[in-house]
Amino acid sequence: MNQKLKANFRKVEPYVPGEQPNLPDMIKLNTNENPYPPSPMVEEVLRQFAPDMLRLYPDPASGMLVDAIAERYGVGNNQVYTGVGSDDVLAIAFLTFFNSGKPILFPDITYSFYDVWAELFQIPYERPLLDENFNLRLEDYTGPNGGVVIANPNAPTGVKQDMDFLRQVIEANPDVVVIIDEAYVDFSGASALPLIKEYDNVVIVQTFSKSRSMAGMRIGYAMAQPELIKAMNDVRYSFNSYPMTRLSVALGVAALQDEDYFQETSAKIIETREKTKRELHRLGFTFEDSMTNFIFATHNRVPAQVIFDQLREKHIFVRHFDAPRIENYLRISIGTNEEMKQFLEAVEEIVGAYQG
Amino acid sequence: MNQKLKANFRKVEPYVPGEQPNLPDMIKLNTNENPYPPSPMVEEVLRQFAPDMLRLYPDPASGMLVDAIAERYGVGNNQVYTGVGSDDVLAIAFLTFFNSGKPILFPDITYSFYDVWAELFQIPYERPLLDENFNLRLEDYTGPNGGVVIANPNAPTGVKQDMDFLRQVIEANPDVVVIIDEAYVDFSGASALPLIKEYDNVVIVQTFSKSRSMAGMRIGYAMAQPELIKAMNDVRYSFNSYPMTRLSVALGVAALQDEDYFQETSAKIIETREKTKRELHRLGFTFEDSMTNFIFATHNRVPAQVIFDQLREKHIFVRHFDAPRIENYLRISIGTNEEMKQFLEAVEEIVGAYQG
């Protein structure tokens, strides 16, 4: 290829495709997906949806979905923004709010796309170190900055900061936006959502990908005071009219209408997680108290890479990050009870056989 | 709201929502949607799709859809990029290819998002004037530039440049990428797709929103030589892993498998368009020869705004752009024969009654 032509291509880090195993007998505990199907109401809408509607562009405002989210969470429909998964919502929030020229702040160990979006939009950033228990240190987030992003509970650590900590960060930063990324909050107890009533500088981001079993439909949303939501909508509308499919909207609404199913499956996952924690402790693992649908654990004797590789041979897939400070950890998504039983049996065998 | 907080929000042009009429008796000829439903095969897949799959993230590469497009168009699957509608595909192409610092070129009258994406990504641009017949002038596209974008057929004019013209532009610009946006090409005869075999600097962009009756599912795609497609994928993967829903992929594949239906509905629309042209001429309209699923017309006596407003009162919606050089034109999407009959009757009445 003409090298002058190529010289104008955008330079990016070469892509390393994530493992997408697709084996009939596999146990997939590597991407924090929900082991349970979406609500039966989702199937009902899928079966009844009039295909003729697909010829029409979607509502740019995704009004039906916005209304359903607003109703579910008891906020105004001018306090809800929807996007193509929380990745899209977070990227738009970065683009909308982080324009001060000062560095935004998020911890060294957190969701892997924050630095990527900052670089994409030329937003400077700093990454204060988590403490030795994977907690954020308040003093790192109180100096001058261009905004703060806190995944809470954090990924891949599973650790949750309490409401008091969040309040202190928000109050220390009245002139910048604090984004609380609550992708995993439904497995952790209380959301920080009530804070949007008190503070005009906080944005709560959530997703249908985990607790609502709909990673495949790409639905994320943000909740905040109306002026913040309007700013995000203005930015998005300015360059993209129709981001969400008609089926994402219709199926998203259906999922929200089945609160019982949502509560039930979330409770099952939490129960399985707690049981898995006890077993992992018994097998010699240590970990902070996970408040998510995964456990981020290190073994007291067997290297993470060894366990990862040997699980893989047994067609059990977990996640291993080859990154500073966490290279000896595994992130284990919570599957069904049966899947976790098989996983734990496999781990027991691997750990028992390891000579080191 | 705290003004210091607000000062850091991204400044954008205030959003003017497009008209989204939703009346039971309306005739909607304002957004170039297809009047016919998607292929019956799309409904079949919709009815059979296993809802449990929705709990899993989509394939980041949309492999099944990429393969189906590659097969349909006789190109390699490393020559196809898919995105969330052609808007998303075009935006990624801008971000990937237009990094020379030199201005990119597109005409003054063309698709309204090109300048928006250029501004979003801080790409300088120039907009040479179309000639009096809404044609591009070759000499405007042969000087130094950072890339060229040609909607072909063009929107909202409906005018198509011939293959010879495209070749000359592509050959005059070997060191930059030339994007041919073929959103409407299926209503116009030949695509410029064969040019991707000859030239390493051309990207063809198409969409499922018009000829495949699936605007509601947001499916666009680009075809080019493998190195160009790889560059687009690298950029997109670098900040967004899962842009397309599982249902967009599944229904997109289904639509592609029904070539007969596609040919049949496209032919019907072309036939209705040609009939509508004759009638519009008879009623005193003039227009360039439209090669799209819309006609961009001006009346020899009655102002466009008058016709627009009076049609609107009759619940018939067309599009009027309040922009220089085209403020006296209407863009009329081609509906069914019955819809166009009602539209033409209404226009005849309006034009007949107009005193000026």
XYZ file of C-alpha atoms in Angstrom:
712
model
C 0.000 0.000 0.000
C 0.956 3.581 -0.796
C 2.836 4.743 2.316
C 1.724 8.359 1.986
C -1.875 7.143 2.101
C -1.180 5.011 5.153
C 0.618 7.855 6.933
C -2.727 9.606 7.421
C -4.435 6.688 9.144
C -5.133 7.194 12.815
C -2.567 5.452 15.021
C -4.049 3.266 17.693
C -2.814 0.504 19.954
C -3.043 -2.704 17.950
C -6.161 -4.589 18.892
C -5.809 -7.819 20.856
C -9.087 -9.676 20.417
C -10.585 -10.910 23.674
C -11.063 -14.636 23.930
C -14.412 -15.567 22.359
C -14.593 -19.277 23.080
C -17.580 -21.046 21.590
C -17.439 -24.695 22.614
C -20.531 -26.770 23.297
C -19.281 -27.976 26.695
C -17.581 -24.780 27.868
C -18.174 -22.917 31.120
C -17.859 -19.232 30.297
C -16.913 -17.208 33.387
C -14.764 -14.625 31.601
C -16.963 -11.660 30.640
C -19.302 -11.118 33.616
C -22.386 -12.092 31.680
C -25.526 -13.161 33.502
C -25.987 -16.951 33.565
C -29.767 -16.586 33.449
C -31.795 -15.652 30.352
C -33.612 -12.321 30.176
C -37.118 -12.067 31.605
C -39.793 -14.128 29.800
C -41.438 -10.783 29.000
C -38.488 -10.083 26.711
C -39.233 -13.228 24.737
C -42.887 -12.272 24.533
C -42.076 -8.892 22.988
C -39.566 -10.531 20.642
C -42.285 -12.873 19.376
C -44.911 -10.153 18.982
C -42.861 -7.275 17.618
C -44.271 -6.095 14.272
C -41.458 -6.463 11.733
C -42.932 -3.683 9.583
C -41.805 -1.217 12.273
C -38.190 -2.037 11.460
C -38.416 -0.110 8.184
C -38.781 3.129 10.184
C -35.991 4.996 11.933
C -36.084 4.688 15.731
C -37.242 7.533 17.947
C -34.028 9.590 18.379
C -34.913 10.139 22.038
C -35.701 6.449 22.739
C -38.687 7.928 24.549
C -40.405 4.700 25.574
C -37.234 3.331 27.133
C -36.399 6.631 28.820
C -39.908 6.735 30.297
C -39.673 3.134 31.543
C -36.288 3.761 33.205
C -37.550 7.003 34.761
C -40.566 5.216 36.175
C -38.552 2.276 37.511
C -36.081 4.551 39.284
C -38.469 7.272 40.381
C -36.811 10.115 38.495
C -38.064 12.495 35.820
C -37.825 11.462 32.188
C -35.654 14.559 31.706
C -33.177 12.891 34.088
C -32.455 9.821 31.946
C -30.085 9.428 29.000
C -29.861 6.141 27.042
C -27.104 4.783 24.831
C -25.659 1.727 23.091
C -24.399 0.004 26.235
C -22.801 1.852 29.122
C -19.612 2.104 27.041
C -21.424 4.464 24.676
C -23.039 6.351 27.567
C -19.722 6.800 29.370
C -17.928 7.912 26.203
C -20.584 10.575 25.582
C -20.338 11.681 29.218
C -16.552 12.074 28.878
C -17.023 14.076 25.673
C -19.722 16.242 27.228
C -18.297 17.032 30.640
C -14.514 16.787 30.583
C -13.497 19.923 28.700
C -11.689 21.954 31.366
C -8.204 21.061 30.180
C -7.368 19.836 33.693
C -6.666 16.144 34.231
C -9.569 13.920 35.127
C -9.017 11.322 37.857
C -9.666 7.598 38.071
C -7.700 4.857 39.848
C -4.814 2.852 38.403
C -6.884 -0.331 38.615
C -10.351 0.161 37.157
C -12.409 -0.325 34.005
C -10.049 -0.503 31.059
C -11.806 1.960 28.745
C -11.573 5.140 30.850
C -8.046 5.941 29.693
C -8.961 4.946 26.140
C -11.828 7.453 25.933
C -9.728 10.135 27.591
C -7.072 9.644 24.930
C -9.635 9.508 22.129
C -11.069 12.872 23.193
C -7.703 14.354 24.186
C -8.685 14.677 27.836
C -5.670 14.687 30.183
C -5.933 12.204 33.042
C -4.187 10.959 36.183
C -4.521 7.563 37.801
C -3.961 7.602 41.576
C -3.036 4.188 43.001
C -5.650 2.176 44.835
C -4.502 1.307 48.365
C -3.353 -2.221 49.245
C -6.970 -3.321 49.802
C -8.037 -1.950 46.435
C -9.798 1.046 47.978
C -9.688 4.579 46.597
C -7.928 7.090 48.872
C -10.021 10.177 49.471
C -7.039 12.551 49.482
C -6.275 11.587 45.859
C -9.612 12.995 44.707
C -9.814 16.326 46.499
C -7.220 18.418 44.672
C -7.768 20.427 41.489
C -8.986 18.222 38.625
C -11.175 18.181 35.513
C -13.580 15.518 36.727
C -13.689 12.172 38.519
C -14.749 8.709 37.352
C -15.453 6.015 39.938
C -16.578 2.523 38.994
C -18.586 1.492 42.044
C -18.359 -1.382 42.708
C -15.018 -1.229 40.946
C -13.947 -3.608 38.182
C -12.042 -5.863 38.152
C -11.588 -5.662 41.927
C -15.244 -6.032 42.963
C -14.697 -3.529 45.796
C -17.363 -0.947 46.644
C -16.790 2.476 48.217
C -19.468 3.472 50.694
C -21.928 6.331 50.239
C -20.020 8.536 52.662
C -16.878 8.293 50.562
C -18.812 9.187 47.401
C -20.420 12.160 49.115
C -17.035 13.452 50.196
C -15.634 13.166 46.670
C -18.694 14.861 45.179
C -18.614 17.678 47.732
C -14.887 18.211 47.264
C -15.478 18.737 43.513
C -18.448 21.089 43.060
C -17.094 22.560 39.810
C -16.554 19.322 37.912
C -18.661 16.297 37.108
C -18.238 13.091 39.119
C -19.309 9.994 37.161
C -20.299 6.948 39.205
C -20.211 3.913 36.924
C -22.606 1.436 38.531
C -22.425 -1.406 36.005
C -22.410 -3.938 38.859
C -24.465 -2.089 41.461
C -27.439 -4.465 41.400
C -25.271 -7.139 43.011
C -24.084 -4.797 45.742
C -26.992 -3.294 47.651
C -27.631 0.429 47.528
C -27.084 2.580 44.460
C -25.748 6.121 44.735
C -28.760 7.254 42.694
C -30.343 9.282 45.541
C -27.316 11.589 45.369
C -28.553 13.072 42.068
C -31.299 14.787 44.042
C -28.765 16.531 46.257
C -25.936 17.290 43.872
C -25.852 18.899 40.431
C -22.435 17.447 39.593
C -23.009 13.703 39.762
C -23.893 11.325 36.915
C -24.930 7.728 37.648
C -24.329 5.233 34.826
C -25.924 1.773 34.745
C -26.408 -1.014 32.207
C -28.733 -3.823 31.091
C -25.702 -6.019 30.310
C -25.261 -7.635 33.719
C -28.222 -7.747 36.089
C -30.799 -7.609 33.269
C -29.191 -10.369 31.174
C -29.115 -8.283 28.003
C -25.466 -7.730 27.067
C -26.457 -8.722 23.533
C -28.823 -5.774 23.128
C -26.386 -2.999 24.130
C -28.420 -0.853 26.498
C -26.860 1.583 28.940
C -28.222 4.664 30.671
C -27.246 7.651 32.741
C -29.259 9.438 35.419
C -28.533 12.961 36.657
C -30.113 16.374 37.056
C -31.923 17.598 33.923
C -29.248 20.110 32.886
C -26.607 17.376 32.781
C -28.845 15.024 30.797
C -29.717 17.808 28.364
C -26.011 18.513 27.839
C -25.360 14.834 27.029
C -28.322 14.718 24.656
C -27.220 17.916 22.931
C -23.765 16.466 22.322
C -25.045 13.135 21.058
C -27.790 14.562 18.843
C -25.223 16.902 17.338
C -23.518 14.001 15.536
C -25.724 10.896 15.726
C -29.516 10.895 15.461
C -30.422 7.254 15.861
C -27.993 5.257 17.983
C -30.376 2.665 19.430
C -32.281 0.019 17.516
C -36.055 -0.255 17.763
C -35.660 -3.707 19.289
C -33.252 -2.469 21.977
C -35.913 -0.007 23.046
C -38.795 -2.500 22.908
C -36.933 -5.323 24.665
C -35.415 -2.943 27.204
C -38.878 -1.744 28.183
C -40.039 -5.368 28.512
C -37.124 -6.249 30.801
C -37.894 -3.308 33.075
C -41.491 -4.367 33.496
C -40.517 -7.644 35.135
C -39.197 -6.448 38.491
C -39.838 -9.792 40.202
C -37.710 -11.704 37.743
C -34.936 -9.133 38.065
C -34.946 -9.338 41.867
C -35.027 -13.104 41.788
C -32.131 -13.642 39.375
C -29.999 -10.973 41.057
C -30.591 -12.664 44.435
C -29.653 -16.052 42.981
C -26.371 -14.672 41.631
C -25.543 -13.056 44.965
C -26.285 -16.317 46.782
C -24.074 -18.284 44.389
C -21.342 -15.674 44.785
C -21.350 -15.967 48.570
C -21.222 -19.747 48.383
C -18.367 -19.525 45.861
C -16.480 -17.165 48.165
C -16.599 -19.699 51.001
C -15.334 -22.450 48.730
C -12.551 -20.299 47.271
C -11.377 -19.427 50.780
C -11.311 -23.117 51.647
C -9.155 -23.772 48.562
C -6.555 -21.185 49.576
C -7.691 -18.095 47.690
C -7.754 -14.591 49.127
C -9.778 -11.666 47.823
C -11.459 -8.474 48.888
C -15.175 -8.736 49.567
C -16.743 -8.751 46.105
C -19.974 -6.826 45.641
C -20.354 -7.746 41.966
C -21.192 -10.754 39.787
C -17.530 -11.759 39.783
C -14.793 -12.494 42.320
C -11.267 -11.138 41.880
C -9.053 -13.642 43.646
C -5.407 -14.653 44.111
C -4.190 -18.008 45.354
C -1.741 -18.235 48.257
C 0.479 -20.709 46.427
C -0.516 -21.369 42.813
C 0.169 -18.631 40.252
C -2.909 -17.168 38.536
C -1.497 -17.936 35.097
C -1.188 -21.639 35.960
C -4.771 -21.871 37.182
C -5.997 -19.883 34.180
C -4.203 -22.131 31.678
C -5.274 -25.380 33.283
C -8.895 -24.261 33.586
C -8.760 -23.354 29.940
C -7.679 -26.865 29.036
C -10.804 -28.071 30.804
C -12.873 -25.590 28.746
C -13.507 -23.383 31.759
C -12.814 -19.758 30.891
C -12.016 -17.070 33.467
C -10.216 -13.741 32.969
C -6.566 -12.980 33.682
C -5.166 -9.445 33.330
C -1.495 -9.182 32.537
C -1.246 -5.795 34.251
C 0.875 -4.338 37.062
C -0.214 -5.203 40.621
C -2.957 -7.615 39.473
C -1.049 -10.143 37.352
C -1.495 -12.800 40.034
C -5.303 -12.421 40.171
C -8.131 -14.126 38.345
C -11.495 -12.533 37.679
C -14.139 -15.219 37.962
C -17.663 -14.390 36.770
C -20.491 -15.944 38.766
C -22.360 -18.560 36.746
C -25.146 -20.907 37.792
C -24.711 -23.064 40.892
C -23.962 -26.042 38.665
C -21.346 -24.127 36.666
C -19.635 -22.931 39.849
C -19.652 -26.457 41.252
C -17.815 -27.722 38.174
C -15.478 -24.730 38.273
C -14.630 -25.332 41.948
C -14.038 -29.040 41.386
C -11.650 -28.188 38.568
C -9.847 -25.604 40.689
C -9.542 -28.038 43.597
C -7.928 -30.553 41.276
C -5.519 -27.980 39.807
C -4.507 -26.576 43.173
C -4.124 -30.038 44.711
C -1.880 -31.252 41.890
C 0.331 -28.144 41.752
C 3.908 -28.778 42.925
C 5.331 -25.290 42.205
C -26.676 25.430 38.224
C -23.121 26.229 39.269
C -21.710 28.233 36.325
C -18.165 26.978 36.803
C -19.479 23.449 36.415
C -21.409 24.379 33.292
C -18.414 26.161 31.772
C -16.753 22.790 31.197
C -19.626 21.289 29.222
C -18.937 20.773 25.549
C -20.451 23.517 23.415
C -22.564 22.274 20.532
C -25.127 23.750 18.198
C -28.455 23.561 20.016
C -30.405 20.548 18.832
C -33.490 21.101 16.701
C -35.484 17.873 16.856
C -36.585 16.573 13.478
C -40.310 16.217 12.974
C -41.424 12.817 14.280
C -45.092 12.789 13.344
C -47.019 9.791 14.546
C -50.594 10.093 13.327
C -52.722 7.119 12.339
C -53.700 8.610 8.960
C -50.397 10.261 8.079
C -48.386 9.783 4.911
C -44.747 9.914 5.936
C -42.526 10.969 3.023
C -39.981 12.927 5.055
C -37.125 10.590 6.045
C -36.501 8.388 2.979
C -37.693 5.248 4.688
C -38.759 2.255 2.639
C -42.553 1.935 2.330
C -42.316 -1.868 2.257
C -41.631 -4.081 5.272
C -38.369 -6.019 5.545
C -38.147 -9.446 3.933
C -40.391 -12.154 5.453
C -37.153 -13.944 6.360
C -36.484 -11.144 8.849
C -39.765 -11.903 10.588
C -38.928 -15.590 10.639
C -35.624 -14.971 12.427
C -37.329 -12.535 14.791
C -39.809 -15.241 15.779
C -37.190 -17.973 16.182
C -34.328 -16.088 17.809
C -33.369 -17.723 21.125
C -33.800 -15.033 23.803
C -31.187 -16.730 26.013
C -28.532 -15.554 23.531
C -29.285 -11.963 24.519
C -27.547 -12.436 27.866
C -24.218 -12.806 26.019
C -22.177 -9.978 24.536
C -22.274 -9.862 20.739
C -19.355 -11.004 18.618
C -17.167 -7.845 18.470
C -16.442 -8.551 14.803
C -20.119 -9.170 13.854
C -18.637 -12.106 11.961
C -21.862 -13.641 10.671
C -23.043 -10.351 9.220
C -19.624 -9.536 7.762
C -19.547 -12.953 6.087
C -23.053 -12.531 4.666
C -22.234 -9.098 3.245
C -18.940 -10.372 1.806
C -20.739 -13.244 0.106
C -23.536 -11.068 -1.255
C -21.098 -8.562 -2.766
C -18.382 -10.989 -3.833
C -15.608 -9.523 -1.703
C -13.414 -11.018 1.017
C -14.653 -10.949 4.599
C -11.530 -8.903 5.363
C -12.963 -6.259 3.044
C -16.125 -5.553 5.049
C -16.625 -3.323 8.106
C -19.991 -3.097 9.889
C -21.381 -0.406 12.177
C -24.485 1.047 13.824
C -26.000 2.504 10.671
C -23.942 4.206 7.986
C -23.697 7.266 10.266
C -21.535 5.257 12.646
C -19.536 3.731 9.771
C -18.892 7.140 8.192
C -17.895 8.705 11.513
C -15.353 5.921 12.126
C -14.038 6.338 8.572
C -13.554 10.083 9.158
C -11.749 9.366 12.430
C -9.585 6.676 10.838
C -8.572 8.264 7.553
C -8.682 12.049 7.831
C -5.645 12.839 9.930
C -3.394 14.707 7.497
C -4.246 18.158 8.834
C -5.236 19.228 5.312
C -8.874 20.080 4.612
C -11.138 17.318 3.413
C -13.549 18.112 0.586
C -17.277 17.607 0.139
C -19.853 19.743 -1.679
C -21.844 22.610 -0.189
C -25.081 20.683 -0.677
C -24.784 17.124 0.592
C -25.504 14.905 3.592
C -25.763 17.117 6.640
C -23.500 15.136 8.998
C -20.200 15.386 7.090
C -19.341 18.804 8.478
C -20.570 17.746 11.921
C -18.174 14.783 12.122
C -15.342 16.876 10.721
C -15.890 19.406 13.486
C -16.267 16.699 16.135
C -12.893 15.212 15.187
C -11.265 18.580 14.467
C -10.753 17.786 10.787
C -10.516 20.919 8.607
C -12.855 20.904 5.598
C -13.852 22.866 2.501
C -17.165 22.730 0.701
C -16.890 23.483 -3.041
C -20.186 24.618 -4.600
C -22.178 22.171 -6.680
C -22.815 23.535 -10.187
C -26.238 24.869 -11.206
C -27.420 21.316 -12.025
C -26.281 20.020 -8.634
C -23.251 18.264 -10.116
C -19.797 18.174 -8.541
C -17.117 19.967 -10.566
C -14.074 17.800 -11.112
C -11.612 20.695 -10.814
C -12.758 21.277 -7.226
C -11.524 17.836 -6.178
C -8.095 17.622 -7.812
C -6.045 20.047 -5.712
C -4.215 19.230 -2.461
C -6.609 17.941 0.192
C -6.902 15.598 3.159
C -9.569 13.344 1.684
C -12.819 13.460 -0.291
C -16.368 12.461 0.618
C -18.929 11.995 -2.145
C -22.500 10.937 -1.465
C -23.436 9.141 -4.681
C -26.263 9.494 -5.495
C -26.091 12.734 -3.538
C -28.592 13.736 -0.837
C -30.778 15.698 -0.820
C -30.345 16.371 -4.536
C -30.772 12.792 -5.817
C -28.099 13.414 -8.468
C -25.559 10.712 -9.328
C -22.046 11.255 -10.666
C -20.987 8.677 -13.258
C -18.243 6.107 -12.767
C -15.840 8.069 -14.951
C -16.105 11.079 -12.696
C -15.449 8.946 -9.596
C -12.424 7.332 -11.232
C -10.985 10.733 -12.052
C -11.420 11.936 -8.468
C -9.903 8.743 -7.075
C -6.949 8.861 -9.463
C -6.323 12.540 -8.743
C -6.035 11.715 -5.015
C -3.815 8.650 -4.598
C -2.477 9.768 -1.207
C -5.807 10.318 0.546
C -8.940 8.274 1.063
C -12.011 8.923 -1.094
C -15.239 7.854 0.619
C -18.203 7.089 -1.643
C -21.359 7.154 0.470
C -23.806 4.945 -1.418
C -26.785 5.066 0.953
C -29.150 5.326 -2.035
C -27.217 3.363 -4.648
C -29.683 0.477 -4.890
C -32.204 2.842 -6.501
C -29.668 4.098 -9.031
C -28.164 1.253 -11.011
C -24.466 0.460 -10.744
C -22.470 0.761 -7.511
C -18.875 1.979 -7.520
C -17.951 -1.172 -5.592
C -15.830 -2.670 -8.420
C -13.443 0.257 -7.953
C -12.194 -1.195 -4.654
C -10.422 -3.903 -6.665
C -8.489 -1.313 -8.637
C -7.789 1.371 -6.066
C -6.383 1.190 -2.550
C -7.773 4.616 -1.582
C -11.515 4.179 -1.987
C -14.074 3.220 0.679
C -17.657 2.350 -0.315
C -20.293 2.878 2.405
C -23.788 1.406 2.191
C -26.731 0.875 4.558
C -29.676 -1.389 5.373
C -31.813 1.660 6.192
C -33.214 2.340 2.725
C -33.294 -0.488 0.187
C -33.392 -3.225 2.860
C -36.214 -1.626 4.884
C -34.311 -1.799 8.170
C -33.683 1.767 9.350
C -34.911 0.632 12.771
C -32.067 -1.856 13.209
C -29.160 0.527 12.487
C -26.957 -1.449 10.131
C -24.339 0.161 7.927
C -21.218 -1.219 6.286
C -18.084 -0.225 4.441
C -16.218 -2.151 1.762
C -12.616 -1.480 0.748
C -9.231 -3.138 0.448
C -8.255 -5.168 3.539
C -5.721 -2.655 4.877
C -8.372 0.075 4.973
C -10.904 -2.183 6.686
C -8.291 -3.288 9.213
C -7.489 0.353 10.004
C -11.183 1.087 10.636
C -11.538 -1.990 12.828
C -8.402 -1.092 14.791
C -9.786 2.365 15.514
C -13.217 1.140 16.509
C -11.995 -1.774 18.640
C -9.664 0.634 20.420
C -12.601 2.341 22.159
C -15.750 0.259 21.671
C -15.888 -3.536 21.703
C -19.528 -4.291 21.058
C -21.325 -1.674 18.975
C -23.904 -3.891 17.253
C -26.719 -5.798 18.923
C -27.087 -9.541 18.440
C -30.432 -8.955 16.752
C -28.984 -6.450 14.274
C -26.546 -9.131 13.187
C -29.140 -11.929 13.029
C -31.800 -9.874 11.228
C -29.228 -8.303 8.912
C -28.090 -11.755 7.804
C -31.716 -12.759 7.219
C -32.381 -9.705 5.049
C -29.343 -10.436 2.886
C -30.496 -13.969 2.205
C -33.638 -12.791 0.442
C -32.208 -11.347 -2.751
C -35.470 -11.770 -4.688
C -37.449 -9.710 -2.212
C -34.772 -7.015 -2.243
C -34.750 -6.810 -6.036
C -38.526 -6.769 -6.174
C -39.096 -3.994 -3.627
C -36.270 -1.863 -5.033
C -37.776 -2.208 -8.527
C -41.216 -1.237 -7.213
C -39.812 1.904 -5.611
C -37.978 2.867 -8.798
C -41.150 2.347 -10.825
C -43.181 4.486 -8.420
C -40.475 7.145 -8.512
C -40.540 7.350 -12.298
C -44.327 7.598 -12.301
C -44.154 10.297 -9.630
C -41.626 12.230 -11.692
C -43.985 12.361 -14.654
C -46.822 13.593 -12.472
C -44.678 16.198 -10.742
C -43.554 17.544 -14.122
C -47.156 17.762 -15.192
C -47.952 19.772 -12.023
C -45.235 22.335 -12.746
C -42.293 21.004 -10.744
C -38.731 20.890 -12.004
C -35.946 18.695 -10.645
C -32.748 16.976 -11.638
C -33.104 13.323 -12.553
C -33.361 11.569 -9.186
C -31.563 8.240 -8.812
C -32.699 7.691 -5.217
C -35.849 6.845 -3.263
C -36.730 10.529 -3.099
C -37.249 13.429 -5.501
C -35.803 16.868 -4.796
C -38.142 19.264 -6.548
C -39.014 22.934 -6.853
C -42.251 24.356 -8.222
C -42.229 26.961 -10.984
C -44.734 29.147 -9.158
C -45.622 27.988 -5.648
C -42.998 28.440 -2.888
C -41.740 25.214 -1.284
C -42.672 26.463 2.181
C -46.298 26.945 1.123
C -46.582 23.455 -0.314
C -44.803 21.996 2.728
C -47.129 23.726 5.187
C -50.315 22.861 3.349
C -49.296 19.222 2.894
C -48.575 19.114 6.599
C -52.113 20.280 7.360
C -53.322 17.288 5.357
C -51.025 15.027 7.420
C -48.666 14.488 4.509
C -45.067 15.003 5.607
C -42.223 15.858 3.240
C -38.880 17.513 4.005
C -37.958 21.165 3.557
C -34.407 22.422 4.205
C -34.090 26.033 5.207
C -30.582 26.249 3.708
C -28.926 28.480 1.094
C -29.607 27.598 -2.562
C -32.166 24.904 -1.697
C -34.741 26.786 0.367
C -37.263 26.560 -2.470
C -36.992 22.772 -2.809
C -38.882 19.900 -1.239
C -37.432 16.455 -0.690
C -40.187 13.929 -1.277
C -39.536 10.321 -0.252
C -41.072 7.664 -2.496
C -43.844 5.772 -0.721
C -46.211 3.142 -2.051
C -48.175 3.815 -5.232
C -51.246 4.532 -3.139
C -49.365 6.972 -0.882
C -47.934 8.817 -3.879
C -51.373 9.002 -5.477
C -52.748 10.705 -2.369
C -49.699 12.940 -2.180
C -50.056 14.005 -5.825
C -53.755 14.699 -5.431
C -53.010 16.887 -2.448
C -50.242 18.716 -4.311
C -52.496 19.254 -7.327
C -55.079 20.816 -5.072
C -52.548 23.048 -3.307
C -50.898 24.207 -6.525
C -54.263 24.797 -8.232
C -55.545 26.921 -5.365
C -52.408 29.012 -4.923
C -52.863 32.667 -5.903
C -49.359 33.915 -4.979
